[in-house]
């Protein structure tokens, strides 16, 4: 059996695994601690809500489990898994009303999500430029299929234009 070092502690583990069982457990508990101590309680509650748990896999499937940032920006084809993050382009703290807006959501690999997070933290100008870039990538990705409005409407994620409601796509500022 081929072995490699664990990403967490360096112990030798089977090549197919990414971490040993102890590091994997510690990683999961790290997220629980983060949710309970550092994340805004309203956001933590949202991420375990029925609405989010139902919408998240639909967003992954709309993008066919592909990290489009990696595809168009770094020219890598990264196939996503259900454990990869779905990123809020406009973050919850910035505009709570955008939390279920499908045009505000983009699935990313963990590597890409870390890159985007770093760009957001760099400066306000960098965050705004990155948000604009992510929105343009969504537009570009769905242009061939008739635009993101058509793709999302076909997946029942938005109402027809005359019936837009609170969480429907709206013009980004």
Backbone as a ProteinNet text record, in pm:
[ID]
protein_1_A
[PRIMARY]
XXXXXXXXXXXXXXXXXXXXXXXXXXXXXXXXXXXXXXXXXXXXXXXXXXXXXXXXXXXXXXXXXXXXXXXXXXXXXXXXXXXXXXXXXXXXXXXXXXXXXXXXXXXXXXXXXXXXXXXXXXXXXXXXXXXXXXXXXXXXXXXXXXXXXXXXXXXXXXXXXXXXXXXXXXXXX
[TERTIARY]
83.6	0	88.8	53.8	128.3	86.2	184.8	158.8	204.5	147.1	186.6	168.3	228.8	212.5	73.6	18.4	-108.4	-87.7	-187.5	-178.8	-176.1	-232.9	-242.7	-122.5	-77.6	27	153.8	147.5	265.4	280.9	194.9	200.2	172.9	226.4	202.4	61.9	-9.4	-146.1	-159.7	-265.9	-286.5	-298.7	-249.4	-244.7	-383.7	-486.9	-622.1	-680.7	-629.8	-681.5	-611.2	-677.7	-612.7	-560.1	-623.7	-582.3	-603.3	-529.8	-552.7	-684.6	-737.3	-866	-863.6	-752.9	-743.9	-749.4	-675.5	-675.5	-810.8	-874	-1006.5	-1106.6	-1103.1	-1192.6	-1163.4	-1035.2	-996	-1043.5	-1035.8	-1079.9	-1229.8	-1308.3	-1452.5	-1485.5	-1415.5	-1444	-1401.5	-1302.2	-1259	-1372.9	-1449.3	-1562.7	-1673.1	-1695.8	-1796.9	-1758	-1631.7	-1583.7	-1599.2	-1561.7	-1575.3	-1721.4	-1812.1	-1954.1	-2006.3	-1959	-2009.7	-1944.9	-1825.4	-1755.2	-1727.9	-1698.1	-1655.8	-1759.4	-1834.6	-1931.2	-2050.6	-2105.2	-2225.8	-2335.1	-2403.8	-2505.9	-2614.5	-2655	-2757.2	-2704.8	-2579	-2519.1	-2503.6	-2459.7	-2443.8	-2578.2	-2683.3	-2817.3	-2861.5	-2829.8	-2866.4	-2802.8	-2674.8	-2603.7	-2652.6	-2734.5	-2795	-2945.2	-2994.5	-3137.8	-3179.8	-3308.1	-3365	-3350.4	-3372.5	-3363	-3224.7	-3120.4	-2983.6	-2950.9	-2989.8	-2959.9	-3029.4	-3144	-3213	-3154.7	-3115	-3064.1	-2921.7	-2838.6	-2696	-2670.8	-2732.6	-2706.8	-2760.8	-2865.8	-2919	-2817.2	-2756.9	-2654.7	-2536.2	-2495.5	-2385.3	-2422	-2545.3	-2585.2	-2601.5	-2646.2	-2658.7	-2523.2	-2417.4	-2282.1	-2214.6	-2292.6	-2246.2	-2120.9	-2115.9	-2006.2	-1869.1	-1864.7	-1738.6	-1707.9	-1583.7	-1535.4	-1508.3	-1602.1	-1586.4	-1480.2	-1449.3	-1338.3	-1208.8	-1186.7	-1065.4	-1065.6	-1182.2	-1192.1	-1153.2	-1207.6	-1186.9	-1069.7	-1032.4	-925.6	-790.6	-785.4	-657.3	-647.5	-753.7	-758.2	-735.9	-796.7	-793.9	-936.8	-954.1	-1085.2	-1088.2	-1160.1	-1171.1	-1314.5	-1330.9	-1461.6	-1485.7	-1600.8	-1633.4	-1704.2	-1700.4	-1774.5	-1876	-1965.8	-2067.8	-2009	-1886.4	-1826	-1757	-1745	-1683.3	-1777.9	-1722	-1806.4	-1885.9	-2003	-2079.7	-2062.4	-2002.3	-1962.1	-2070.6	-2095.1	-2182.4	-2096.4	-2124.6	-2047	-2058.6	-2180.3	-2204.1	-2223.9	-2134.9	-2136.5	-2258.7	-2293.9	-2411.2	-2405.2	-2287.5	-2272.2	-2293.7	-2267.1	-2279.7	-2424.6	-2497.1	-2637.2	-2709.4	-2777.3	-2848.1	-2953.9	-3015.5	-3122.2	-3071.6	-2943.7	-2886.5	-2854.8	-2884.4	-2840.4	-2894.5	-3013.4	-3071.8	-3084.4	-3025.3	-3029	-2934.8	-2986.8	-2899.8	-2792.7	-2814.8	-2712.8	-2602	-2618.2	-2517.2	-2436.8	-2461.7	-2398.8	-2315.2	-2198	-2109.3	-2032.3	-2037.9	-1961.8	-1813.9	-1729.4	-1584.6	-1514.4	-1396.3	-1312.5	-1259.7	-1211.6	-1156.8	-1038.5	-954.6	-838.7	-884.1	-982.6	-1032.6	-1101.7	-1177.7	-1246.3	-1145.1	-1034.8	-930.5	-869.5	-851.9	-800.7	-897.7	-1026.1	-1129.5	-1135.8	-1131.9	-1135.7	-1018.1	-899.7	-781	-798.8	-856.6	-881.2	-983.8	-1083.6	-1184.3	-1119.8	-1028.8	-967.4	-857.7	-806.7	-696.4	-733.4	-845.5	-894	-1037.8	-1106.1	-1243.2	-1248	-1150.7	-1145.1	-1122.1	-1034.9	-1008.4	-1133.3	-1205.4	-1328.1	-1430.5	-1450.7	-1548.4	-1508.9	-1380.5	-1332.7	-1352.7	-1327	-1344.4	-1491.9	-1578.7	-1722.7	-1768.9	-1722.6	-1758.2	-1707	-1586.4	-1529.2	-1612.3	-1652	-1732.4	-1866.5	-1930.8	-2058.3	-2038.7	-1927.9	-1904.4	-1874.1	-1808.2	-1782.9	-1913.2	-2007.4	-2138.2	-2207.7	-2207.2	-2267.5	-2203.5	-2072.5	-1998.9	-2029.8	-2031.1	-2052.6	-2187.8	-2290.4	-2424.9	-2468.9	-2383.4	-2420.2	-2466.5	-2395.7	-2430.4	-2564.7	-2606	-2732.4	-2849.6	-2827.8	-2934.4	-2929	-2821.9	-2806.5	-2843.6	-2790	-2815.4	-2962.3	-3033.7	-3175.4	-3251.3	-3225.1	-3293.2	-3254.3	-3126.1	-3080.2	-3146.4	-3146.9	-3205	-3356.3	-3420.7	-3566.1	-3601.5	-3521.7	-3545.5	-3529.7	-3449.9	-3430.5	-3523.4	-3618	-3716.4	-3653.2	-3538.4	-3473.7	-3515.3	-3576.1	-3626.9	-3764.6	-3844.6	-3976.8	-3964	-4065	-4063.9	-4051.8	-3996.6	-3966.4	-4080.4	-4203.8	-4313.4	-4344.1	-4283.7	-4315.5	-4193.9	-4091.8	-3973.3	-4011.7	-3957.8	-3985.4	-3860.3	-3863.5	-3755.9	-3619.6	-3610.5	-3480.7	-3453.5	-3522.6	-3500.6	-3378.5	-3323.2	-3210.6	-3251.2	-3162	-3185.7	-3054.4	-3063.4	-2946.1	-2841.1	-2718.5	-2610.9	-2559.2	-2519.2	-2469.9	-2321.9
-117.1	0	124.3	220.1	344.8	436.5	501	589.3	731.3	825.4	965.2	1028.6	1145.5	1210.4	1273.2	1265.7	1331.4	1482.1	1554.3	1700.3	1768.2	1701.7	1763.1	1740.6	1613.2	1580.8	1522.2	1479.3	1424.9	1274.1	1206.8	1060.2	998.9	880.7	813.5	753.9	782.3	733.2	679.9	600.8	554.1	672.7	655.6	762.7	818.2	736	780.5	875.2	872	957.8	1093.4	1195.4	1326.3	1354	1292.9	1311.2	1181.4	1167.8	1053.3	1075.7	972.3	981	1085.8	1096.5	1194.2	1337.3	1364.9	1499.9	1532.5	1434.9	1454.5	1492.4	1423.1	1454.2	1594	1627.4	1758.8	1867.8	1841.9	1936.5	1962.6	1855.9	1872.7	1949.6	1919.5	1989.8	2136.8	2165.9	2303.7	2386.4	2326.2	2396.4	2418.4	2320.7	2334.9	2448.7	2451.6	2558.7	2693.7	2702.6	2827.6	2873	2780.5	2815.7	2862.3	2800.2	2832.3	2954.3	2993.2	3101.5	3223.7	3206	3320	3365.4	3272.4	3309.8	3379.7	3476.8	3545.2	3440.7	3445.7	3343.6	3332.4	3445.4	3440	3366.1	3389.3	3320.3	3171.4	3137.5	2996.6	2924.2	2990.3	2931.5	2915.7	3014.3	3008.1	2886.7	2861.2	2753.2	2613.4	2602.8	2472.4	2472.9	2581.6	2592.7	2501.2	2468.7	2385.6	2455.1	2587.6	2663.1	2647.9	2663.8	2653.9	2510.3	2414.1	2274	2228.7	2288.5	2254.6	2329.4	2453.8	2534.7	2497.6	2467.2	2441.4	2334.7	2215.4	2115	2155.5	2236.4	2284.2	2376.5	2465.2	2555.6	2474.4	2371.4	2286	2223.7	2176.6	2110.6	2210.1	2333.2	2435.2	2458.7	2456.2	2476	2343.2	2235.4	2101.2	2059.9	2101.1	2064.4	2104	2220.4	2271.2	2405.9	2422.4	2549.9	2639.5	2730.9	2812.2	2920.1	2960.6	3054.6	2987.6	2865.4	2792.5	2766.4	2735.6	2704.6	2824.8	2942.1	3058.1	3146.3	3146.6	3236.2	3166.3	3046.6	2975.6	2862.2	2844.4	2744.1	2601.6	2572.8	2439.3	2386.5	2259.6	2196.9	2126.7	2186.4	2128.4	2082.4	1951.7	1894	1901	1955.3	1976.5	1855.5	1849.1	1747.1	1819.5	1744.5	1804.8	1875.9	1845.2	1910	2042.6	2075	2201.4	2317.6	2436.3	2549.9	2610.8	2663.9	2750.8	2889.8	2978.1	3111	3214.2	3299.8	3416.9	3529.8	3571.9	3678.7	3805.7	3846.1	3952.3	3876.9	3896.4	3817.2	3847.6	3752	3766.1	3893.1	3923.9	4041.2	4170.4	4166.6	4285.9	4309.5	4201.9	4214.9	4083.2	4077	3956	3914	4008.3	3978	3898.2	3896.7	3824.2	3677.7	3633.4	3501.3	3385	3397.5	3289.6	3326.7	3436.5	3481.2	3392.7	3314.5	3224.3	3296.1	3422.3	3497.9	3548.1	3526.3	3566.6	3446.3	3329.4	3206	3142.1	3096.8	3031.3	2921.1	2798.1	2690.5	2700.9	2678.2	2689.6	2572.5	2540.8	2444.7	2514.7	2437.4	2496.3	2587.5	2543.9	2624.9	2759.7	2757.5	2881.1	2967.3	2905	2980.2	3054	2989.1	3054.1	3172.5	3156.8	3266.2	3383.7	3354.6	3459.2	3529.6	3453.4	3510.9	3605.3	3564.9	3650.5	3779.7	3770.3	3890.1	3981.5	3923	4002	4076.3	4010.8	4069.9	4171.2	4165.8	4253.3	4401	4439	4577.3	4580.3	4689.2	4704.1	4708.4	4775.1	4783	4644.4	4566.8	4431.3	4344.1	4359.2	4282.3	4317.6	4446.3	4489.4	4440.2	4446	4398.2	4247.2	4174.2	4028.3	3993	4065.8	4041.8	4066	4173	4202.4	4092.6	4043.8	3936.8	3809.2	3774.2	3653.2	3664.3	3780.4	3798.8	3787.5	3842.3	3833.3	3689.9	3612.3	3471	3392.6	3422.9	3357.5	3391.8	3520.1	3564	3490.7	3490.6	3427.5	3278.4	3213	3068.2	3028.7	3109.1	3072.1	3140.5	3220.6	3292.8	3197.2	3088.6	2992.6	2925.1	2914.5	2847.9	2945.9	3068.9	3167.3	3266.3	3264.5	3357.4	3293.5	3351.9	3291.8	3300.5	3404.9	3413.4	3293.1	3257.8	3143.3	3013.9	2995.1	2872.7	2859.7	2967.9	2962.7	2948.2	3013.5	3001.1	2858.2	2797.8	2659.6	2563.3	2600.4	2517.6	2560.9	2650.9	2700	2774.5	2838.2	2914.9	3060.7	3106.9	3244.2	3242.5	3337.9	3352.7	3425.3	3413.4	3495.5	3642.7	3727.8	3867.3	3943.1	3918.6	3995.5	3953.3	3844.4	3795.9	3792.5	3874.2	3874	3908.2	3832.6	3856.1	3900.3	3887	3937.7	3878.7	3748.2	3685.1	3654.9	3722.3	3704.3	3786.7	3753.6	3833.6	3979	4065.2	4207	4269	4388.2	4456	4471.3	4431.3	4449	4590.9	4648.8	4786.3	4791.1
0	0	0	-85.4	-91.7	22.6	82.9	196.2	165.2	238.8	228	365.5	388.6	519.6	534.6	654.9	689.2	680.3	624.9	614	749.9	850.6	982	1070.9	1078.1	1176.2	1115	989.7	924.5	935.6	1013.6	1021.7	885.4	860.8	733.6	733.3	623.4	605.7	463.7	435.2	297.5	201.3	81.5	-16.4	-50.1	-41.8	-76.1	28.8	150.3	257.8	254.2	307.1	314.1	454.1	555.3	694.3	770.6	881.4	968.9	1043.5	1106.2	1175.2	1285.6	1359.2	1468.4	1414.8	1308.9	1251.6	1189.8	1128.2	1069.7	1179	1292.5	1404.7	1459.6	1470	1519.9	1422.6	1293.4	1190.9	1205	1223.2	1238.4	1365.6	1475.2	1600	1589.5	1507.7	1486.2	1426.5	1332.9	1273.4	1375.7	1462.2	1566.5	1660.9	1701.6	1789.9	1721.3	1592.9	1518.3	1516.9	1484	1478.2	1614.1	1722	1855.1	1918.1	1874.2	1942.6	1856.1	1728.3	1646.4	1545.2	1487.6	1384.3	1449.3	1376.9	1420.6	1445.5	1559.5	1590.3	1483.8	1426.6	1321.4	1198.8	1162	1047.4	1076.7	1198.9	1235.8	1227.3	1273	1265.6	1120.5	1037.1	895.9	827.8	854.7	786	823.5	926.8	958.4	931	871.2	843.4	728.6	727.1	621.2	485.4	482.6	356.7	294.7	376.3	325.3	284	365.3	333.1	205.9	172.1	47.5	-72.5	-52	-163.5	-202.6	-106.4	-130.3	-237.6	-228.6	-332.9	-470.5	-472.2	-600.7	-666.6	-588.2	-642.1	-695	-620.8	-667.8	-802.9	-815.7	-941.1	-1055	-1025.7	-1130.4	-1196.9	-1116.6	-1169.7	-1204.1	-1202.3	-1238.5	-1161.5	-1033.6	-943.4	-999.1	-1065.6	-1120.4	-1054.7	-1014.5	-960.5	-1080.5	-1110.5	-1231.7	-1215.7	-1093.7	-1073.1	-1118.3	-1072.2	-1111.5	-1262.6	-1317.5	-1460	-1546.5	-1516.9	-1603.2	-1563.2	-1436.9	-1392.7	-1389.9	-1330.1	-1321.8	-1423.5	-1502.3	-1609.7	-1557.2	-1442.2	-1384.4	-1381.7	-1414	-1400.8	-1265.9	-1171.5	-1037.8	-1018.6	-1002.5	-976.1	-826.1	-789.2	-649.3	-589.4	-457.4	-383	-295.1	-235.2	-149.9	-29.4	7.9	123.9	88.4	-39.1	-78.4	-48.4	-23.4	15.7	-99.3	-63.9	-153.3	-95.1	-173.3	-127.2	-152.1	-54	-70.9	-126.9	-248.5	-310.8	-225.5	-197.7	-98.9	31.9	126.1	248.7	335.4	419.9	506.1	590.3	643	728.4	649.8	520.5	436.6	394	359.7	318.3	345.6	457.3	500.9	399.3	330.1	234.6	114.2	89.1	-25.1	7.7	129.2	174.7	91.4	33.9	-46.5	-194.4	-232.3	-371.7	-453.3	-547.3	-624	-705.4	-737.6	-811.6	-720.3	-591.2	-494.5	-445.3	-502.1	-455.5	-564.9	-527	-622.8	-550.6	-601.5	-537.4	-574.5	-474.6	-493.5	-426.9	-474.9	-403.3	-278.9	-183.7	-62	-94.1	-187.9	-228.8	-285.1	-374.7	-434.6	-329.1	-240.4	-136.4	-48.5	-16.6	62.3	-14	-144.7	-227.9	-227.9	-247.6	-250.1	-114.5	-6.3	128	149.6	104.9	118.1	37.8	-81.7	-163	-96.5	-32.4	38.8	155.9	225.7	344.8	311.5	190.8	151	163.7	105.3	114.1	64.5	93.6	47.3	-105.5	-166.6	-313	-373.9	-311.9	-360.1	-347.7	-236.2	-217.4	-324.7	-349.9	-450.8	-589.8	-622	-753.1	-766	-658.6	-660.4	-673.2	-604.3	-616.5	-760.3	-820.8	-960.1	-1052.9	-1026.8	-1108.8	-1095.7	-974.6	-954.2	-1025.9	-1018.5	-1089	-1240.2	-1292.4	-1437	-1479	-1393	-1423.4	-1432.4	-1343.1	-1348.1	-1479.2	-1515.7	-1642.5	-1760.7	-1765	-1874.7	-1882.5	-1766.9	-1762.5	-1822.1	-1796.5	-1841	-1970.2	-2029.8	-2152	-2261.6	-2282.3	-2387.9	-2364.5	-2238.5	-2205.6	-2201.4	-2246.2	-2248.4	-2134	-2057.8	-1946.3	-1814	-1707.3	-1576.5	-1536.4	-1580.4	-1545.3	-1600.4	-1726.2	-1786.8	-1716.6	-1689.5	-1623.2	-1486.7	-1410.6	-1276.5	-1281.5	-1376.2	-1390.3	-1428.9	-1518.3	-1558	-1440.4	-1342.7	-1222.4	-1109.3	-1138.7	-1042.7	-925.7	-950.1	-844.5	-844.2	-952.4	-955.1	-1019.5	-980.6	-1039.6	-1172.6	-1258.4	-1379.8	-1340.6	-1427.4	-1392.3	-1324.8	-1364.5	-1305.6	-1161.8	-1113.3	-979.5	-888.1	-913.3	-828.2	-685.7	-591.8	-450.3	-377.5	-246.2	-158.9	-193.4	-217.6	-238.9	-385.5	-473.2	-615.6	-658	-772.4	-820.6	-836.3	-800.5	-821	-866.5	-915.3	-965.7	-856.1	-882.6	-785.5	-797.3	-686.5	-687.2	-703.9
[MASK]
+++++++++++++++++++++++++++++++++++++++++++++++++++++++++++++++++++++++++++++++++++++++++++++++++++++++++++++++++++++++++++++++++++++++++++++++++++++++++++++++++++++++++++++

